[in-house]
mmCIF file with all atom_site columns, C-alpha atoms in Angstrom:
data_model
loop_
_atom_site.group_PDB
_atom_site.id
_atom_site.type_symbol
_atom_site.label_atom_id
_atom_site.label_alt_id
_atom_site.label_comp_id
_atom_site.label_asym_id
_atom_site.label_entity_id
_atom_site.label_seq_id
_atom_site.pdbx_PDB_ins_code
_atom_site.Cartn_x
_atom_site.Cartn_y
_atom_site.Cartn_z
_atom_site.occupancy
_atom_site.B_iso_or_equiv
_atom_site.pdbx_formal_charge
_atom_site.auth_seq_id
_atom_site.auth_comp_id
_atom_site.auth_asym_id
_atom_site.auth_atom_id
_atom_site.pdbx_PDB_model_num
ATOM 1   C CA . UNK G 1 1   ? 126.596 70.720 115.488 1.00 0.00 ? 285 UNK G CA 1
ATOM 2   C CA . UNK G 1 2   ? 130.081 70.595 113.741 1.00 0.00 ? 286 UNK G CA 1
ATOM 3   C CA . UNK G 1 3   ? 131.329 73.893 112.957 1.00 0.00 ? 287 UNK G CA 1
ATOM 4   C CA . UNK G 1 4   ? 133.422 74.580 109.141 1.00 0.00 ? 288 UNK G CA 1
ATOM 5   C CA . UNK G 1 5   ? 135.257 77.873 109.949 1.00 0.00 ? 289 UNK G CA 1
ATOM 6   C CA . UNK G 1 6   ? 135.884 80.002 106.487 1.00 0.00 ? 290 UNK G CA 1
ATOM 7   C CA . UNK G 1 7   ? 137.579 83.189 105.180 1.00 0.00 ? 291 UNK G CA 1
ATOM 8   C CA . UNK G 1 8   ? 135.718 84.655 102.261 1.00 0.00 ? 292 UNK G CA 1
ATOM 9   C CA . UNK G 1 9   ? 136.697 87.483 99.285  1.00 0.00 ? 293 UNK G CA 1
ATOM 10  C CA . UNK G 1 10  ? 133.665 89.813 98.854  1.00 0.00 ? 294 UNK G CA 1
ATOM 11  C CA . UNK G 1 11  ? 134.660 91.547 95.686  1.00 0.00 ? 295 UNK G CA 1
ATOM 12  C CA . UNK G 1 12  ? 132.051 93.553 94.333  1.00 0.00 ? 296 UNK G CA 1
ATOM 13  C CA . UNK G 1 13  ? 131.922 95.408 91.123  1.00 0.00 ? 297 UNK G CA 1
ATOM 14  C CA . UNK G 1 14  ? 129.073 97.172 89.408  1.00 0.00 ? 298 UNK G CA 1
ATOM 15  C CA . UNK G 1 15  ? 126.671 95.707 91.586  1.00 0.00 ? 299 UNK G CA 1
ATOM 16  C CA . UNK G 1 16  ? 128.128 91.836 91.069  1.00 0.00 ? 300 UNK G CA 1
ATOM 17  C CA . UNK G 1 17  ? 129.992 89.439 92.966  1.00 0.00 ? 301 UNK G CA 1
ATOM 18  C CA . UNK G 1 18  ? 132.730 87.848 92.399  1.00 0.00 ? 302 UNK G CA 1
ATOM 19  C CA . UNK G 1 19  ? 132.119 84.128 92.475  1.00 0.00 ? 303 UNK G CA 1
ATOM 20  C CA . UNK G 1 20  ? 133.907 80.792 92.050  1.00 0.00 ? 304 UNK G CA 1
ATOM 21  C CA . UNK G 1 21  ? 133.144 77.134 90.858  1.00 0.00 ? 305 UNK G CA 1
ATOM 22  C CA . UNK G 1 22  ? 135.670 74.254 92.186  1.00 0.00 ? 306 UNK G CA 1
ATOM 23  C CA . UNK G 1 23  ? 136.039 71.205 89.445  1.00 0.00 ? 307 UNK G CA 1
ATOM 24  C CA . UNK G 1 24  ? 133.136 68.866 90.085  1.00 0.00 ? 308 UNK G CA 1
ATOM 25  C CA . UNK G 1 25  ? 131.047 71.291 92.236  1.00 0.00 ? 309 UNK G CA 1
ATOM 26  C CA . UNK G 1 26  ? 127.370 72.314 91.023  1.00 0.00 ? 310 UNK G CA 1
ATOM 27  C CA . UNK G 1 27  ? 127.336 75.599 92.767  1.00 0.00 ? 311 UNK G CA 1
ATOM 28  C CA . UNK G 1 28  ? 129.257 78.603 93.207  1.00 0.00 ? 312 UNK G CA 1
ATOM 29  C CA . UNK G 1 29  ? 131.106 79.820 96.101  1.00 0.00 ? 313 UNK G CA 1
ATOM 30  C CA . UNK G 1 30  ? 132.583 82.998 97.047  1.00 0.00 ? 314 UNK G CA 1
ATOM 31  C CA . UNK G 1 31  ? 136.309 82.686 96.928  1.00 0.00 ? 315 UNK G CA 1
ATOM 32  C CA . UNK G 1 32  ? 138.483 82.228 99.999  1.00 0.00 ? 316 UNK G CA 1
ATOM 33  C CA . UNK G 1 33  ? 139.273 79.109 102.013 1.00 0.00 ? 317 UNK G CA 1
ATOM 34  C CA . UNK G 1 34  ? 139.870 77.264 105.967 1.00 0.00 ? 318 UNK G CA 1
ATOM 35  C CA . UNK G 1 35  ? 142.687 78.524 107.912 1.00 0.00 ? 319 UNK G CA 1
ATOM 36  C CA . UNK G 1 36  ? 146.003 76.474 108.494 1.00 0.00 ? 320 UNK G CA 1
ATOM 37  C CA . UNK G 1 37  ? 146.968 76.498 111.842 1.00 0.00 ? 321 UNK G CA 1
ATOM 38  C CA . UNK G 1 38  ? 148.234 79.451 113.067 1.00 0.00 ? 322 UNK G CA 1
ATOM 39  C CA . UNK G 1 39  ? 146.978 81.949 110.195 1.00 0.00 ? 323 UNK G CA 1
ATOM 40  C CA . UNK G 1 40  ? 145.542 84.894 110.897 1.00 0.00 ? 324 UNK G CA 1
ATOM 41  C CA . UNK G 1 41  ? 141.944 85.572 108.913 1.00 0.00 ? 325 UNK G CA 1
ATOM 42  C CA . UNK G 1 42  ? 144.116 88.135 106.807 1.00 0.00 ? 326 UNK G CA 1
ATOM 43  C CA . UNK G 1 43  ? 147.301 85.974 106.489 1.00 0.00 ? 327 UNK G CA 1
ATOM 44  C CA . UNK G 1 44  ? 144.327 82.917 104.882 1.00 0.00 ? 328 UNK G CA 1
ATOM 45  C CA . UNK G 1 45  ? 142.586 85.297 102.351 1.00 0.00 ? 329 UNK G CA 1
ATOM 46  C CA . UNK G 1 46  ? 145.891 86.439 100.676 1.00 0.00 ? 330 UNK G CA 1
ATOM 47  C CA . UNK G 1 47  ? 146.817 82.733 101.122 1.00 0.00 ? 331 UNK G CA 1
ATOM 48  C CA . UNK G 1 48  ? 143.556 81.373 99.381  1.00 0.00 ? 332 UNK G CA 1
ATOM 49  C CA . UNK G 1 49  ? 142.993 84.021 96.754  1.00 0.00 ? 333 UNK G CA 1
ATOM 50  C CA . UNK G 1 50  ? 146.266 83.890 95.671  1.00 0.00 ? 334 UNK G CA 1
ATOM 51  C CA . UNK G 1 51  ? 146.062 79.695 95.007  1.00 0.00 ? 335 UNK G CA 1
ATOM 52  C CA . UNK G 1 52  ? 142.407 79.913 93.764  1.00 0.00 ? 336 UNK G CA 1
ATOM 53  C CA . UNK G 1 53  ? 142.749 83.034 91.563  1.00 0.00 ? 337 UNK G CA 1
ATOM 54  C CA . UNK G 1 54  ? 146.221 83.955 90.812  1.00 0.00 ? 338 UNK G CA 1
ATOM 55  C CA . UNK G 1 55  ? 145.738 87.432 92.099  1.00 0.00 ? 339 UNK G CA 1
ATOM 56  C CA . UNK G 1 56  ? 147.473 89.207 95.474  1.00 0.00 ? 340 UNK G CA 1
ATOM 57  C CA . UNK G 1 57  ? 145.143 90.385 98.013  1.00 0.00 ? 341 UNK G CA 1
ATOM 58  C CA . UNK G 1 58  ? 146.140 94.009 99.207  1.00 0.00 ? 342 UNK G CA 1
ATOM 59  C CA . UNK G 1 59  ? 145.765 93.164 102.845 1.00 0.00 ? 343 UNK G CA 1
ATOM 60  C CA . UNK G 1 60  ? 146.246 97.370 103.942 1.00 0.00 ? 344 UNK G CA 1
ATOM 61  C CA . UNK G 1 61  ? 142.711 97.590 101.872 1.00 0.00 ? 345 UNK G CA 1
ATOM 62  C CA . UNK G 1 62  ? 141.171 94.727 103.909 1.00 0.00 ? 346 UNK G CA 1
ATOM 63  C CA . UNK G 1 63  ? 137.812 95.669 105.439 1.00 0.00 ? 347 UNK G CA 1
ATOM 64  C CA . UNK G 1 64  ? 135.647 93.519 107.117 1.00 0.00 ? 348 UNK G CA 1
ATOM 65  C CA . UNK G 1 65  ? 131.822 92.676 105.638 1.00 0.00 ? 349 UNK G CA 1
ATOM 66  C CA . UNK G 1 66  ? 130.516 90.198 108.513 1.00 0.00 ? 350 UNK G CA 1
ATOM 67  C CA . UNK G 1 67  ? 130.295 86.770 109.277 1.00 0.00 ? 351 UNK G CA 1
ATOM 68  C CA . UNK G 1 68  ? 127.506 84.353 108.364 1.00 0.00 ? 352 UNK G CA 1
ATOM 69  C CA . UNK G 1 69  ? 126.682 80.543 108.466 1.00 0.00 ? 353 UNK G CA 1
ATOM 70  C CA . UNK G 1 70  ? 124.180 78.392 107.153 1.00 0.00 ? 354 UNK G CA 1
ATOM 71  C CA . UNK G 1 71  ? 123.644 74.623 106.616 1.00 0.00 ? 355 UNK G CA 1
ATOM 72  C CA . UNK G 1 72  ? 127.143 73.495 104.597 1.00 0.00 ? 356 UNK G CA 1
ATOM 73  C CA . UNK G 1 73  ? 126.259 72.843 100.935 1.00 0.00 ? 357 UNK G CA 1
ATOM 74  C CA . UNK G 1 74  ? 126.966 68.900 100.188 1.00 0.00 ? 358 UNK G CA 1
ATOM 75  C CA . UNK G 1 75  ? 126.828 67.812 104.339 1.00 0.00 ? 359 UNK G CA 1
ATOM 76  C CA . UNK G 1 76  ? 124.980 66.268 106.387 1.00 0.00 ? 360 UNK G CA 1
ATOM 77  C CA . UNK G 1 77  ? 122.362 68.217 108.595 1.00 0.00 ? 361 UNK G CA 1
ATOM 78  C CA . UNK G 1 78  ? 123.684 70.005 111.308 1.00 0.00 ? 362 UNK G CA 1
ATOM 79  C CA . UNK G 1 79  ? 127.539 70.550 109.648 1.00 0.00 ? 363 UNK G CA 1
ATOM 80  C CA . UNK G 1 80  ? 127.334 74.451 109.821 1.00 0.00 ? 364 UNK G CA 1
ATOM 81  C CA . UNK G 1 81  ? 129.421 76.526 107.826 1.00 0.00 ? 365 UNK G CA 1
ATOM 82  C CA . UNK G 1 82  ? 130.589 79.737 109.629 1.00 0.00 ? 366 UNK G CA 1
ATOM 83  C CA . UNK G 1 83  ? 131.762 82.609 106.784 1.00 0.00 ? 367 UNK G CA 1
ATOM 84  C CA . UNK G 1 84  ? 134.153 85.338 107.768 1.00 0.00 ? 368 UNK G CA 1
ATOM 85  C CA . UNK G 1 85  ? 133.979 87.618 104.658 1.00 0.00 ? 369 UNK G CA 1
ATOM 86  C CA . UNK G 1 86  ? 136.013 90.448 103.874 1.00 0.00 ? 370 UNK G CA 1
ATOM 87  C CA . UNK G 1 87  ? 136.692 93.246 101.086 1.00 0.00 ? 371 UNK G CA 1
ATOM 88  C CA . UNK G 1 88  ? 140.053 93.913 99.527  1.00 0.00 ? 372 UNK G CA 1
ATOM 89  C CA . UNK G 1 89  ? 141.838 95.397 96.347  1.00 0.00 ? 373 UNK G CA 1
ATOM 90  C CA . UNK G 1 90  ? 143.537 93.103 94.519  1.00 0.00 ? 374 UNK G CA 1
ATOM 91  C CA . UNK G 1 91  ? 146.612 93.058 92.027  1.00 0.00 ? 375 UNK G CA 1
ATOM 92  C CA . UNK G 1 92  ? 147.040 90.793 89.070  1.00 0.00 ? 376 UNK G CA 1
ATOM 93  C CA . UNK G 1 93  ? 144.834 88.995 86.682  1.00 0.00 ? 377 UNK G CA 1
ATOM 94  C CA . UNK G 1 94  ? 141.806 86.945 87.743  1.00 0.00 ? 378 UNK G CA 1
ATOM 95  C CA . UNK G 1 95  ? 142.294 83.133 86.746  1.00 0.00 ? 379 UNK G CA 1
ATOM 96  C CA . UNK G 1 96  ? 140.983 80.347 88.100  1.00 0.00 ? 380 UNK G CA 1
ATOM 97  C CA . UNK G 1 97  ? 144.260 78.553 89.705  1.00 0.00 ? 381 UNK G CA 1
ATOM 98  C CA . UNK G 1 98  ? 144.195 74.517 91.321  1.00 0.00 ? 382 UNK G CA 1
ATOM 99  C CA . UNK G 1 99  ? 140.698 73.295 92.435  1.00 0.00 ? 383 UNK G CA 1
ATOM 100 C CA . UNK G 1 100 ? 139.021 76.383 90.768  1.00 0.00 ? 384 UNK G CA 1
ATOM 101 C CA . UNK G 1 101 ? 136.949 75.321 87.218  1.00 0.00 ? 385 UNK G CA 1
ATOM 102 C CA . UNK G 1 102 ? 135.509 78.736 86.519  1.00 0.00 ? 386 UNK G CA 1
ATOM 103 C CA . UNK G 1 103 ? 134.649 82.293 87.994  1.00 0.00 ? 387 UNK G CA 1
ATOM 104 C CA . UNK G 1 104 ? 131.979 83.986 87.466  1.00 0.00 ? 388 UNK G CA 1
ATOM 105 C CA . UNK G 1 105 ? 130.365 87.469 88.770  1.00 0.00 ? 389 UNK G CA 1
ATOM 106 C CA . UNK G 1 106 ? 126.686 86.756 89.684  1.00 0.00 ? 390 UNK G CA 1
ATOM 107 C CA . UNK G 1 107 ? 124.019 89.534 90.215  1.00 0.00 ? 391 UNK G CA 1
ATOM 108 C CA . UNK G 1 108 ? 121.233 89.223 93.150  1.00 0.00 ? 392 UNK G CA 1
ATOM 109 C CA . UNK G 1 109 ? 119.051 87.060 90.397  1.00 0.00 ? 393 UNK G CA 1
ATOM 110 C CA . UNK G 1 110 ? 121.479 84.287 90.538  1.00 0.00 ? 394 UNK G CA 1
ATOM 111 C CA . UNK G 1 111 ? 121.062 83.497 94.554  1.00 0.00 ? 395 UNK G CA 1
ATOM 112 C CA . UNK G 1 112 ? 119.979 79.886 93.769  1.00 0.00 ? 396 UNK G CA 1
ATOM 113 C CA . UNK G 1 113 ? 123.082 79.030 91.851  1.00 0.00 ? 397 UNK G CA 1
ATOM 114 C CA . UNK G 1 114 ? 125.427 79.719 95.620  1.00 0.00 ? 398 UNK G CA 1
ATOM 115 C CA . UNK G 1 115 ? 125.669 77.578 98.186  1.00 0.00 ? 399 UNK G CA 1
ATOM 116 C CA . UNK G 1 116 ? 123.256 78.256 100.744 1.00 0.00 ? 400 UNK G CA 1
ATOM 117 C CA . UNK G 1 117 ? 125.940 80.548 103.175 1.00 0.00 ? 401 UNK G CA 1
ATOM 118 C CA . UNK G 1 118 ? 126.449 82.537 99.796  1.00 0.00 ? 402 UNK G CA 1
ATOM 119 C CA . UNK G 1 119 ? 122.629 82.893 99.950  1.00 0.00 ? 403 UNK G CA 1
ATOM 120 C CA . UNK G 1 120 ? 122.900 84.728 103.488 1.00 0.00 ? 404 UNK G CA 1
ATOM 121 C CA . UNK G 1 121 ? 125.561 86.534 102.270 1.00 0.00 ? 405 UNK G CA 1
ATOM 122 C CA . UNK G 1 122 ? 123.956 87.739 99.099  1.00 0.00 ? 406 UNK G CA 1
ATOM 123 C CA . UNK G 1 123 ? 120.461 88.337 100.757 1.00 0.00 ? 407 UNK G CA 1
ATOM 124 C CA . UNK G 1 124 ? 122.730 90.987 102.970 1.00 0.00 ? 408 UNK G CA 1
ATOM 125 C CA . UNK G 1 125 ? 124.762 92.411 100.178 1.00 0.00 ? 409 UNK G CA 1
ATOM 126 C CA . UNK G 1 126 ? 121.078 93.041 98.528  1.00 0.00 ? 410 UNK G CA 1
ATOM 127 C CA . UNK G 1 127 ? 119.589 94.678 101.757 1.00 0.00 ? 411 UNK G CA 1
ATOM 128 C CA . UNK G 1 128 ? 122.649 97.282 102.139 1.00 0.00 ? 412 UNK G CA 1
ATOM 129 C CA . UNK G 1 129 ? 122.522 97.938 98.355  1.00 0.00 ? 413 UNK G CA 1
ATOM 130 C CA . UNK G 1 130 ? 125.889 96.796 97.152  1.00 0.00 ? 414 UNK G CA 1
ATOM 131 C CA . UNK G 1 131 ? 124.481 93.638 95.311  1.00 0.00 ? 415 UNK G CA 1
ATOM 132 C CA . UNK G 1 132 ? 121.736 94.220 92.608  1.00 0.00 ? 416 UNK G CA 1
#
């Protein structure tokens, strides 16, 4: 099993999730990113965000949600994604920045438009009531 370590943005508002779609992907994603050598998991969300969405992560608000994994979307069996996820306040202006095409916020009913970690993820954020 290969292992594709992650650091995820859970932002939820009014029951949705903020979600992202990279240029020549067919599924969403929740925002966030791999690690550069060295980074801490806080030091790679503010990094990530901040290139995907033009916004700055408030890492003093930074709580962390869980961490998941599931099959990776677009590999071959057994490439495991692992999904640190955390919630933070933001400042700026969300805009899809570099390698992002779109963002979205998805409810519960859209599940089968995420990759399948996002589908963990959501089926969780559905069971503790924060995602309807």
């Amino acid at each position: 099993m290969t292992m594709i370590d992650k650091i995820a943005w859970i932002r939820l508002e009014q029951g949705r999730i903020l979600s992202s779609r990279s240029h020549g992907k067919d599924v969403y994603y929740l925002p966030g990113g791999k690690r550069e050598p060295g980074e801490t998991d806080l030091e790679t969300l503010v990094r990530e965000i901040g290139e995907e969405l033009s916004v700055t992560i408030m890492p003093e608000t930074a709580e962390p949600v869980g961490v998941f994994e599931a099959q990776a979307h677009g590999h071959p069996a057994g490439r495991v994604v692992r999904m640190t996820c955390y919630a933070a306040d933001y400042r700026g202006v969300l805009r899809p920045a570099n390698e992002i095409a779109e963002v979205v916020w998805l409810g519960y009913g859209d599940r089968h438009r995420v990759s399948p970690v996002d589908q963990v993820i959501f089926e969780h954020l559905s069971d503790t009531g924060k995602l309807r």
